Short mmCIF file of C-alpha atoms in Angstrom, two decimals:
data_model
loop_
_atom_site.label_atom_id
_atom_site.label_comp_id
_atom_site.label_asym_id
_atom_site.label_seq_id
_atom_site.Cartn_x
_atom_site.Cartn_y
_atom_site.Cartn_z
CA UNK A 6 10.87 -1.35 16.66
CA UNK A 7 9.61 -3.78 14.16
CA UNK A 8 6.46 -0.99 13.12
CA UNK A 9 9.57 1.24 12.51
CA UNK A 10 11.09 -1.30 10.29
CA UNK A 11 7.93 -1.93 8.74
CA UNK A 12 7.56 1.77 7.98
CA UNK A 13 11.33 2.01 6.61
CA UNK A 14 10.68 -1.31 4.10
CA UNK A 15 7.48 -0.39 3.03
CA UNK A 16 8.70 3.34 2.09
CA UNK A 17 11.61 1.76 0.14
CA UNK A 18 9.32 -1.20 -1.50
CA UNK A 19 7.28 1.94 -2.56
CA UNK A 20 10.06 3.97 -4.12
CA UNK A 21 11.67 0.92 -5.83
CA UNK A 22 7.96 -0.31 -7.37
CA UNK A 23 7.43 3.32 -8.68
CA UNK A 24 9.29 2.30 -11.73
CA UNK A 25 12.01 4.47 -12.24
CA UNK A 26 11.38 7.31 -9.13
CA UNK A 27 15.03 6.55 -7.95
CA UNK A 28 16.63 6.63 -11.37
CA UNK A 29 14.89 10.13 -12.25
CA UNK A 30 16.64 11.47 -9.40
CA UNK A 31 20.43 10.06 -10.37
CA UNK A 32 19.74 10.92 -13.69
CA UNK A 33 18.83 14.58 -12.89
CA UNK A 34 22.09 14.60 -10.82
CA UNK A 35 23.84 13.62 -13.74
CA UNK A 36 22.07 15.94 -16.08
CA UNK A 37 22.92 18.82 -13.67
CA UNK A 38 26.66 18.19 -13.54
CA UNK A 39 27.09 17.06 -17.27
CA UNK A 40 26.02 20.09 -18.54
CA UNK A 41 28.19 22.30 -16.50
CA UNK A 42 31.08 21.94 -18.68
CA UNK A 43 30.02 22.61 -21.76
CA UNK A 44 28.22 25.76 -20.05
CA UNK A 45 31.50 26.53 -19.09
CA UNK A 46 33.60 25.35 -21.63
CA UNK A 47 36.83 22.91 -21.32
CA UNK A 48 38.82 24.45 -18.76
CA UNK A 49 39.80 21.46 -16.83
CA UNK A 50 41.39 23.95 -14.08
CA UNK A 51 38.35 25.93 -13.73
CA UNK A 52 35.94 22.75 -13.90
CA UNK A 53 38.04 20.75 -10.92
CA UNK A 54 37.82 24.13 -9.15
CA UNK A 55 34.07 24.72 -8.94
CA UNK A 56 33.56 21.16 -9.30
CA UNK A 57 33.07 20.61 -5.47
CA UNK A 58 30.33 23.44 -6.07
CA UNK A 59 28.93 21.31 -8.47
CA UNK A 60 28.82 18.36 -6.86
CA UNK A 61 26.18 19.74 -3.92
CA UNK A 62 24.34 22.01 -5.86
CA UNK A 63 23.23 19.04 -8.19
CA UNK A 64 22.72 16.65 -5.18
CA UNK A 65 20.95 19.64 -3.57
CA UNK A 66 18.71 19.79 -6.63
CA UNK A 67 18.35 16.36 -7.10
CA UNK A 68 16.68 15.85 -3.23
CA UNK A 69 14.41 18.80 -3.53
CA UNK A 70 12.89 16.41 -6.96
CA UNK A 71 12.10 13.83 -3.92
CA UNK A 72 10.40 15.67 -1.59
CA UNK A 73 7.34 15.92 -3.08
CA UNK A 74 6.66 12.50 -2.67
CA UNK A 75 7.57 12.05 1.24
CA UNK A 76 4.19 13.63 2.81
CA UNK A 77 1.87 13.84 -0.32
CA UNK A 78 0.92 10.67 -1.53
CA UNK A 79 -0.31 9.57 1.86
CA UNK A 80 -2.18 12.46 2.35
CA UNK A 81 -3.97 12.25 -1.01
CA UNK A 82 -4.97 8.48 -0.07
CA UNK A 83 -5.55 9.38 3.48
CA UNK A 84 -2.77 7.36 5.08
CA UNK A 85 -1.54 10.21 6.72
CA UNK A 86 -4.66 10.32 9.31
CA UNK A 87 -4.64 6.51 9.89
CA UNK A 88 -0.82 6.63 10.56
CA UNK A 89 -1.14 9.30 12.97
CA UNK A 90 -3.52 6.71 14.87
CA UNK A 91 -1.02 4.06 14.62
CA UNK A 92 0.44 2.34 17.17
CA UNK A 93 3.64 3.44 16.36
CA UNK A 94 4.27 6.84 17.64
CA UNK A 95 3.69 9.81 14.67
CA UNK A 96 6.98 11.43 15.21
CA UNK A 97 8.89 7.71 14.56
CA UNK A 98 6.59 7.08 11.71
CA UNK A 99 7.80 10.51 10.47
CA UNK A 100 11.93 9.47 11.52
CA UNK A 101 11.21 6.33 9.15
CA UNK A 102 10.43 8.44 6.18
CA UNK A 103 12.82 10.40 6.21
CA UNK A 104 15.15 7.51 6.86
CA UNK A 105 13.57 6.47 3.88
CA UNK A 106 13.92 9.50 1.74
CA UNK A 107 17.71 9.70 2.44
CA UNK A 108 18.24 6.23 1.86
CA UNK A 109 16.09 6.65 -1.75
CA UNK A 110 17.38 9.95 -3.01
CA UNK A 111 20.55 10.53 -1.42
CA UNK A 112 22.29 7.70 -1.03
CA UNK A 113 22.18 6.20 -5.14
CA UNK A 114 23.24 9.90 -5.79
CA UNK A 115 26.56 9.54 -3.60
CA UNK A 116 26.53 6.26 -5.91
CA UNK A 117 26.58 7.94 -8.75
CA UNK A 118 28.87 10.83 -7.70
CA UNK A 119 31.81 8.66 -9.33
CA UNK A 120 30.41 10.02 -13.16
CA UNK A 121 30.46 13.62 -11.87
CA UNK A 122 33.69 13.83 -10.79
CA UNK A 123 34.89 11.73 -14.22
CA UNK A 124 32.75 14.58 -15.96
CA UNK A 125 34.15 17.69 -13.97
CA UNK A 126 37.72 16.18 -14.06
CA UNK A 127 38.25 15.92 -10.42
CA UNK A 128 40.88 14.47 -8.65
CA UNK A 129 41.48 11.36 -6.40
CA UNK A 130 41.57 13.05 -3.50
CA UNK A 131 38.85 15.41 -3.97
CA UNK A 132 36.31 12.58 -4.92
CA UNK A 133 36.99 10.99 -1.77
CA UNK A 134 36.41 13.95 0.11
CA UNK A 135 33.41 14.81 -1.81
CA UNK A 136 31.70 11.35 -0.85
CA UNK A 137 32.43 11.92 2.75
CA UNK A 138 30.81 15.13 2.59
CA UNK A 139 27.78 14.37 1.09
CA UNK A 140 27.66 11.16 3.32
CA UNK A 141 28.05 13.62 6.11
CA UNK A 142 25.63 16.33 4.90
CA UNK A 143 22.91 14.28 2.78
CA UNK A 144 20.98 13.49 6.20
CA UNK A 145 20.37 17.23 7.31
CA UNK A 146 19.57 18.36 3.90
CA UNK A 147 16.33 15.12 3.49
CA UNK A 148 15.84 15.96 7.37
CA UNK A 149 15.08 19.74 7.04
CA UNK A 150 13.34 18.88 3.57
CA UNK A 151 11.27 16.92 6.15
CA UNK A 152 9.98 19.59 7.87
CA UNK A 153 9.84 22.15 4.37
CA UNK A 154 7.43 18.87 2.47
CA UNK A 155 5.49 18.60 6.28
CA UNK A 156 4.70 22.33 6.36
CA UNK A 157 3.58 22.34 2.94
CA UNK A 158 1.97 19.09 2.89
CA UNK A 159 -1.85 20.77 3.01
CA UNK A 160 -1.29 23.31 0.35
CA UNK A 161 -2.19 22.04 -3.19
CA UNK A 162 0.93 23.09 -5.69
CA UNK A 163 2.68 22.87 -2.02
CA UNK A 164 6.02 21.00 -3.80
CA UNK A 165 6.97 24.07 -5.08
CA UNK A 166 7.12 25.86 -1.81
CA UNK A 167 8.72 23.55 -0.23
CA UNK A 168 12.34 24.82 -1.63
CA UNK A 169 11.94 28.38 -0.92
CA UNK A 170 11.34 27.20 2.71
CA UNK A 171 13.86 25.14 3.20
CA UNK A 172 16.61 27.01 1.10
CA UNK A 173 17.99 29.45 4.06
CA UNK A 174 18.01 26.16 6.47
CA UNK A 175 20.19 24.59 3.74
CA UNK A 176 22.74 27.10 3.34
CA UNK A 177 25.13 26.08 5.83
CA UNK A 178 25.20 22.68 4.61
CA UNK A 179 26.13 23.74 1.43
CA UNK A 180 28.87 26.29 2.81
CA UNK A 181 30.36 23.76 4.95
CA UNK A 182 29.92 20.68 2.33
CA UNK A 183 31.94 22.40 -0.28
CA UNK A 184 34.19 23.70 2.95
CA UNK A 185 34.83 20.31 3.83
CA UNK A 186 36.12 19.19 0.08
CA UNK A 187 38.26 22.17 -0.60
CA UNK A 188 38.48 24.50 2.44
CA UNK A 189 41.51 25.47 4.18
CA UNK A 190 40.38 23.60 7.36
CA UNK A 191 38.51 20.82 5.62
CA UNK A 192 38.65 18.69 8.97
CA UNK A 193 36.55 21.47 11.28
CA UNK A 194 33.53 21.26 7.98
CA UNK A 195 33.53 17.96 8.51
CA UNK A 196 32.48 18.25 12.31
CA UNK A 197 30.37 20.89 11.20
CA UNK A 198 28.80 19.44 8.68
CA UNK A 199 28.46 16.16 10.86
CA UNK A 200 26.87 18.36 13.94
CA UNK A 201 24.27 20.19 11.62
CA UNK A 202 22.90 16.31 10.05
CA UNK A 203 22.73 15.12 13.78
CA UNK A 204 21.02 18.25 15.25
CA UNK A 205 18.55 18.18 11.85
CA UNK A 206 18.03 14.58 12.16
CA UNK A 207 16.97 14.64 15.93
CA UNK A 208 14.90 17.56 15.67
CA UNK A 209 13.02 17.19 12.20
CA UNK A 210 11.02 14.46 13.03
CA UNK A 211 8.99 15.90 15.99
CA UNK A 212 8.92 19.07 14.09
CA UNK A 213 7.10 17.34 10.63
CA UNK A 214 4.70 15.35 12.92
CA UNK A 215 3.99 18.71 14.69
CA UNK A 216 3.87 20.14 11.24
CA UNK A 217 1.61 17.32 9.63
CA UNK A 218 -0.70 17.51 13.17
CA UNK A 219 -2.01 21.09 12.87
CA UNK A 220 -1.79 20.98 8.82
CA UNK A 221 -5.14 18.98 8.82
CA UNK A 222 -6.72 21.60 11.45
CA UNK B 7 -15.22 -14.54 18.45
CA UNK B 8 -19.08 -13.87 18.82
CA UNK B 9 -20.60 -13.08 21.70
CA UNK B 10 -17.47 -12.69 23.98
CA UNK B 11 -16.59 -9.03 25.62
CA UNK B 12 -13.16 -8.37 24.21
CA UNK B 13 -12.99 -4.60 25.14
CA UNK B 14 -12.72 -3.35 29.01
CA UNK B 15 -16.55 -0.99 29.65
CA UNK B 16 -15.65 1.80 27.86
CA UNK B 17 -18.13 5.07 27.34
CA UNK B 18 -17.99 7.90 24.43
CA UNK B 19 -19.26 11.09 26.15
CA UNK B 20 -20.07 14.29 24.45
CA UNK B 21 -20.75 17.18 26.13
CA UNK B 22 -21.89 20.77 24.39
CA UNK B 23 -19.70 19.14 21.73
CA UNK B 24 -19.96 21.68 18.59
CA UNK B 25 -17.68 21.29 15.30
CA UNK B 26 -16.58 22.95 12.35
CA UNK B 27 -14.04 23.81 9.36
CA UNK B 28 -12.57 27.07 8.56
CA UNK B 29 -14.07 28.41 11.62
CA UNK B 30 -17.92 28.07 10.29
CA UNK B 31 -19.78 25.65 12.57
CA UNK B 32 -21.75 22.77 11.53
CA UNK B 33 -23.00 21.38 14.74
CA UNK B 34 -23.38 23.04 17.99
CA UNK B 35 -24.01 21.72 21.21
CA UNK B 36 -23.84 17.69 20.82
CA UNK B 37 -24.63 15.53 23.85
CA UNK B 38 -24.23 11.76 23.41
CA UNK B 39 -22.95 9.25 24.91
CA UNK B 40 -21.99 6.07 23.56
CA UNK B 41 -21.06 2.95 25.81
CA UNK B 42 -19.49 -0.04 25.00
CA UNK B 43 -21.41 -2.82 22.45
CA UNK B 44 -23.42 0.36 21.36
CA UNK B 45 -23.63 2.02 18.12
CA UNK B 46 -24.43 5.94 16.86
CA UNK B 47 -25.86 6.58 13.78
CA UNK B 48 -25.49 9.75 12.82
CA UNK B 49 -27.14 11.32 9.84
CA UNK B 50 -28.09 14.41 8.49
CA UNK B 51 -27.97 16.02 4.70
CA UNK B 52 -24.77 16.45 2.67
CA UNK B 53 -22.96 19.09 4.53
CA UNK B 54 -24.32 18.78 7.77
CA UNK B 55 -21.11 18.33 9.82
CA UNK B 56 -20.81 14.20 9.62
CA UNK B 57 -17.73 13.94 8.42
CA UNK B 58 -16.58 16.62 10.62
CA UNK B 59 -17.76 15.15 13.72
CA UNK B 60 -15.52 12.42 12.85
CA UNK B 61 -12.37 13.77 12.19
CA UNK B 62 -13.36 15.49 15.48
CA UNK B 63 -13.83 13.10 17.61
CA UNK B 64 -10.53 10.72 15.80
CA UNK B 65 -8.49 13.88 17.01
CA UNK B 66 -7.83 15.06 13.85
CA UNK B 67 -9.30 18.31 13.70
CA UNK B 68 -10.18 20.65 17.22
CA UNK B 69 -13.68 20.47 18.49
CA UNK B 70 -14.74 24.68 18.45
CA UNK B 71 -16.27 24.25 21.75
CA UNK B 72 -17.04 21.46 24.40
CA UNK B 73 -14.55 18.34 25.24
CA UNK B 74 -15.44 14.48 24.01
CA UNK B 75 -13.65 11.81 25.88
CA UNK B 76 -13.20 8.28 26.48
CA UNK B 77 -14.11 6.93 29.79
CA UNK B 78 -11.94 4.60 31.25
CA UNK B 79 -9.76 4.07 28.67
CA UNK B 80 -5.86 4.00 29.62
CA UNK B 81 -4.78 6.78 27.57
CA UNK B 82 -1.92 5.40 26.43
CA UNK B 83 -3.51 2.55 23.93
CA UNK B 84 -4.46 3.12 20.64
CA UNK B 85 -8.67 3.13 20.77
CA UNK B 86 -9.34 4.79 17.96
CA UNK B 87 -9.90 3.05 13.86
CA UNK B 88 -10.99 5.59 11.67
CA UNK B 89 -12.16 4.55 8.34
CA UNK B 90 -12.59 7.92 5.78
CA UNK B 91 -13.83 8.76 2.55
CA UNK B 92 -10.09 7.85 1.43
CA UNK B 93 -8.90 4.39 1.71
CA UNK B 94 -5.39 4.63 2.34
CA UNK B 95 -4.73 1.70 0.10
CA UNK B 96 -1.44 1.89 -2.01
CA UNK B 97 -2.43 0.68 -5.35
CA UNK B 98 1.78 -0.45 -6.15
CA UNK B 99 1.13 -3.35 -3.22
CA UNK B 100 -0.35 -6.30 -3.66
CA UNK B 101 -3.84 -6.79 -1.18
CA UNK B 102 -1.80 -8.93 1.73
CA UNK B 103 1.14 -6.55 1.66
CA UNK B 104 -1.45 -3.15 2.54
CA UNK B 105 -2.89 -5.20 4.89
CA UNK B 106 0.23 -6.74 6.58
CA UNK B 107 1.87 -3.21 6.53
CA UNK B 108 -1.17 -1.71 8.50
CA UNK B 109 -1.33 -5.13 10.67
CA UNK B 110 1.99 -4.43 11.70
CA UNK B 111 2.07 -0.48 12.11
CA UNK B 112 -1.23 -0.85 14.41
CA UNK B 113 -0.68 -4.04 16.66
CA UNK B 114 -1.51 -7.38 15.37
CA UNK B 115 -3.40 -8.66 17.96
CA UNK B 116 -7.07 -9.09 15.81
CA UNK B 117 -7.37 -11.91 13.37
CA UNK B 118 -4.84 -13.04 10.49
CA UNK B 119 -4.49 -10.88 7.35
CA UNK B 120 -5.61 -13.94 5.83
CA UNK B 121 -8.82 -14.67 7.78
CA UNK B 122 -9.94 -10.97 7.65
CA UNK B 123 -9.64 -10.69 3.65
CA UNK B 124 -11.30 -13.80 3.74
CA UNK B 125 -14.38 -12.47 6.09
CA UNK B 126 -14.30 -9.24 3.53
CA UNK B 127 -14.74 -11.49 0.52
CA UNK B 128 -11.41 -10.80 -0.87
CA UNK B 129 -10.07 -14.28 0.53
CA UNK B 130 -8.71 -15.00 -3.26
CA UNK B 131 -7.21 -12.06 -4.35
CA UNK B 132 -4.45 -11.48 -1.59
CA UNK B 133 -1.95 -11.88 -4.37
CA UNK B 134 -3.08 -8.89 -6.53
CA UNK B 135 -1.97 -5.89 -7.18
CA UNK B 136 -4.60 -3.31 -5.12
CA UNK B 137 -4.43 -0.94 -7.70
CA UNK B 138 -6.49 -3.29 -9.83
CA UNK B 139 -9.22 -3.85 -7.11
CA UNK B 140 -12.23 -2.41 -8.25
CA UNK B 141 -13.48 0.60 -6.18
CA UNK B 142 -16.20 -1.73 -3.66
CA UNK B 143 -13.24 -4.16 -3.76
CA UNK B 144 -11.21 -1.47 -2.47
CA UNK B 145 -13.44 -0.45 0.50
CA UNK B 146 -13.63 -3.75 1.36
CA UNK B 147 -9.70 -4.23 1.66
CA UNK B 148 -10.35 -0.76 4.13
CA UNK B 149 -12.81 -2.98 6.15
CA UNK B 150 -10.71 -5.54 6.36
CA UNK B 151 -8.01 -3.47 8.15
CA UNK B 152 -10.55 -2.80 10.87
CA UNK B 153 -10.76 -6.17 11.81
CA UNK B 154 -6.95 -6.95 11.98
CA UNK B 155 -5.76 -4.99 15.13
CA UNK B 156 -8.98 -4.43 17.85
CA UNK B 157 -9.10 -1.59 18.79
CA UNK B 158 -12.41 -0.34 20.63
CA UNK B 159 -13.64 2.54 18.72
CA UNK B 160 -14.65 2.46 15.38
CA UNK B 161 -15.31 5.83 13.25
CA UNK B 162 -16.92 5.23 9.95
CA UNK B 163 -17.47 7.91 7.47
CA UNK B 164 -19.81 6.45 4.56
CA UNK B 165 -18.88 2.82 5.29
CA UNK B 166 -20.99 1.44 2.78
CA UNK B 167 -19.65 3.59 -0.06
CA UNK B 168 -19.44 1.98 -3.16
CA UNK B 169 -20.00 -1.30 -1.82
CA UNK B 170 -22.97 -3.84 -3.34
CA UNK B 171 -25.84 -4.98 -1.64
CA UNK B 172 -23.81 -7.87 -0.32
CA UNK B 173 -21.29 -5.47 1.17
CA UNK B 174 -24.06 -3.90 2.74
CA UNK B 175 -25.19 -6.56 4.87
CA UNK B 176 -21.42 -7.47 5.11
CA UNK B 177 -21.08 -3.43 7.64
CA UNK B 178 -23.77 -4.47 9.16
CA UNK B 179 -22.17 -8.15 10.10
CA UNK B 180 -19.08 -6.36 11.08
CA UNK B 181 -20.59 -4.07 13.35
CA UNK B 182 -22.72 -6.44 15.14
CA UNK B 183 -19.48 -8.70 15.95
CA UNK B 184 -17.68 -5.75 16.43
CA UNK B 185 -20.77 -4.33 18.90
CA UNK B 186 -20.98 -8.03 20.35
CA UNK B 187 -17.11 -7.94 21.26
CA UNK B 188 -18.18 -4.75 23.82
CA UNK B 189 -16.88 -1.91 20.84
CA UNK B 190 -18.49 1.27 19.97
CA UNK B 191 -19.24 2.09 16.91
CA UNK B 192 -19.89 5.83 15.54
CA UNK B 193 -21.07 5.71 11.77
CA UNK B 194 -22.25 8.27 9.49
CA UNK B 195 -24.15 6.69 6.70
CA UNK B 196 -27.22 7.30 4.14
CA UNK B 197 -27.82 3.73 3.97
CA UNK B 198 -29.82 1.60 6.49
CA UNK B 199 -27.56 -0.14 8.42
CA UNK B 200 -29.66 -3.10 9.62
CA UNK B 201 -28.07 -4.47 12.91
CA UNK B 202 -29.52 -7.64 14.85
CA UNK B 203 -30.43 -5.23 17.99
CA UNK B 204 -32.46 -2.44 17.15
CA UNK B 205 -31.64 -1.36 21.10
CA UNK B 206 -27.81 -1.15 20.12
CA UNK B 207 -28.49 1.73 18.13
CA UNK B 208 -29.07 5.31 18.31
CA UNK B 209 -29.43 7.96 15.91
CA UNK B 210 -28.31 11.91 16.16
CA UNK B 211 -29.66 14.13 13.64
CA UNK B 212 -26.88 16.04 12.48
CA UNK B 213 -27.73 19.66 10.09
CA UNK B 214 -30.53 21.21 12.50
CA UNK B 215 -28.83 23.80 13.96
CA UNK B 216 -31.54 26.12 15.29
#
C-alpha cells in the first residue's frame, strides 16, 4: 500500500514539476471548444445542442495529448525494467499510473469544463450533467489509453498509434457520455457509462503490465 | 555490515543457457553457476551477448534455449537488482527524492538514503536537482540504489561507465561488501574490477560461439 502511494505521488510530483504539462492539456480543451463556435457561427440553439458533443470530443482529445507521457519516459530512462523488479507488484505499479494519468489530465479538464459550457452557451442543467458524465466516463477513457500507450510503448513514433488503437474501445464511452447529458434515458448512460470505467479500470492494468512485459521481448 | 552473511545460501545455475535478440543468437550453450558471496565476470567484445545475458537472466527478455534459476530462493521475494546502461534517474527530482522513491517501491530494509549517497560520494548533494548531476555523478546515484533495499542478486551491465578512477575502486568496494554479505554478483564490464578475493571471481568469455 504505501509503494502504491509512493507510485501515485511521485507520478503527480512529476506532472506538476514538468512546468506547464497539466496546463497544455486544459488549455487544448479550451482551444478545442472555443473555436467551435466561430466554426459554426452564433447559433446559440445549435451550439447548446451539439455542445454536449463538444464537451467529450475535446476532453477526448485533450487525454490522448497525455498519453504519451504515461509509459515512455520511463522506458527511455529505463525505469520501466527496474519497476517491473519492484517490490510492488507490476500490474499495481501500472493501476497507480493510470490513477495518476486520470487524476493529471482528466480531472483539471472536468475543472475547466465550467469555460466550455460559458463558451457553447449551455445550460444549468446540462453542465451539471456534463460533469457527472465525464466524472463517470474520464476513468475508462485514461484506463483503455493505458493499455493503447502500453502496447505501443516499444515502437519509436509509438504516441501516434496509440489513438488509432484505442479509438474503437472509446466509442461507447463517447456514445453513452453524450447519452447520459442529453439522451432520452440519460439515467440508464449513466450506469452504462459507470459499468464500462469500472470494467476498464479493473481490467487495464493487468492488461498494460502484460502489454509492457512482452514489449521488451 | 562487513563480514556478516545477510543473504540465505543461494546458487545461480545455468544450464545450456543460450540468448539472443530478434531471434539471432549471441551465446549458446552457457553453463555457470554462481553461489552465494561469488562473483561472474563476464566479458567478451562489443556485441557479444553481455548485455543480453543480463536482461536474460533479470527476466526481461526469454532465454532461446535452456532454463537459469535460483536455488533456494522463495520465489516470492524480490532477488533480483538490475543496474543497465540507463539509469532510471528522473532528472525533475532532487537526488534524495529518486532515491527515496526507489527505497520505497523496492523494500527499505538496506541502509538509509542518506548513508548510501553518502557511501556513493554524493553525501552533499541530496538536495539537488538530479538533472544537474553530472553523468559519473549520475551512475553513482544508480549505485546508490543498489545498496538501499538488499536484495541478493546483483546484475550489472557496464557498472563502471562513466565513472572516475575513484568510482572505480568505489564497484569494486561495493561488490566485495556486497560479496561479503553472502550476494552474487553477475557483472559485465571492460574494466578490471579488482576485488579483495581473487577466488570470489570467475570469468565467462562471452562472443566465441564456435
Amino acid at each position: 500500500m504505501n509503494a502504491f502511494v509512493r507510485m501515485l505521488t511521485h507520478e503527480l510530483r512529476l506532472a506538476l514539476r514538468g512546468g506547464g504539462d497539466v496546463l497544455t492539456l486544459v488549455l487544448f480543451f479550451v482551444i478545442v471548444g472555443a473555436i467551435v463556435p466561430f466554426a459554426i457561427g452564433p447559433d446559440q440553439a445549435l451550439l447548446a445542442r451539439i455542445a454536449p458533443g463538444i464537451v467529450w470530443i475535446a476532453a477526448f482529445l485533450a487525454m490522448l495529448l497525455g498519453l504519451e507521457r504515461l509509459f515512455r519516459p520511463d522506458y527511455e530512462d529505463g525505469s520501466l525494467i527496474l519497476l517491473r523488479h519492484a517490490a510492488l507488484p507490476f500490474s499495481l505499479t501500472v493501476a497507480a499510473k493510470i490513477a495518476a494519468h486520470w487524476l493529471v489530465s482528466a480531472l483539471p479538464l472536468i475543472i475547466a469544463s465550467p469555460i466550455l459550457a460559458m463558451l457553447l452557451a449551455m445550460d444549468g442543467e446540462a453542465f451539471w450533467r456534463s460533469i457527472l458524465s465525464l466524472l463517470l466516463g474520464t476513468p475508462a477513457l485514461a484506463a483503455f489509453g493505458a493499455v493503447g500507450a502500453a502496447v505501443t510503448v516499444s515502437i519509436r513514433r509509438g504516441g501516434l498509434i496509440a489513438p488509432i488503437l484505442i479509438a474503437p474501445l472509446s466509442i461507447p464511452v463517447l456514445i453513452f457520455g453524450v447519452g447520459a447529458i442529453t439522451g432520452q434515458q440519460a439515467q440508464a448512460a449513466m450506469l452504462f457509462l459507470a459499468a464500462l470505467s469500472l470494467m476498464a479500470l479493473a481490467l487495464a492494468p493487468f492488461a498494460a503490465a502484460l502489454a509492457i512485459s512482452s514489449a521488451e521481448d | 555490515m562487513t563480514g556478516r552473511q545477510v543473504f540465505p545460501p543461494l546458487t545461480l545455475r545455468a544450464e545450456g543457457l543460450s540468448c539472443g535478440r530478434g531471434g539471432m543468437a549471441l551465446s549458446q550453450d552457457l553453463v555457470f553457476s554462481v553461489p552465494s558471496g561469488q562473483c561472474l565476470l563476464l566479458r567478451g567484445a562489443n556485441g557479444a551477448g553481455k548485455s543480453t545475458l543480463l536482461l536474460t537472466l533479470a527476466r526481461i527478455i526469454r532465454p532461446l534455449s535452456g532454463s537459469f534459476g535460483i536455488d533456494g530462493a522463495d520465489e516470492d521475494m524480490p532477488l533480483i537488482h538490475y543496474c543497465g546502461h540507463r539509469n532510471a534517474i528522473k532528472p525533475r527530482l532532487s537526488v534524495c527524492e529518486n532515491l527515496d522513491f526507489w527505497r520505497t517501491m523496492n523494500g527499505a530494509n538496506g541502509v538509509s538514503s542518506q548513508a548510501a549517497l553518502a557511501r556513493v560520494g554524493l553525501g552533499h548533494l541530496g538536495d539537488l536537482d538530479a538533472g544537474f548531476l553530472s553523468a559519473g555523478q549520475t551512475r553513482r546515484l544508480a549505485l546508490a540504489r543498489l545498496l538501499v533495499s538488499l536484495r541478493p542478486l546483483w546484475l550489472l551491465d557496464e557498472p563502471t561507465a562513466a565513472l572516475d578512477v575513484d568510482g572505480h575502486a568505489l564497484v569494486g568496494q561495493l561488490i566485495d561488501t556486497h560479496l561479503a554479505m553472502g550476494g552474487m554478483v553477475v557483472a559485465a564490464t571492460h574494466d578490471p574490477i579488482s576485488l579483495s578475493k581473487a577466488e570470489q571471481v570467475q570469468t565467462l568469455q562471452l562472443g566465441a560461439v564456435s
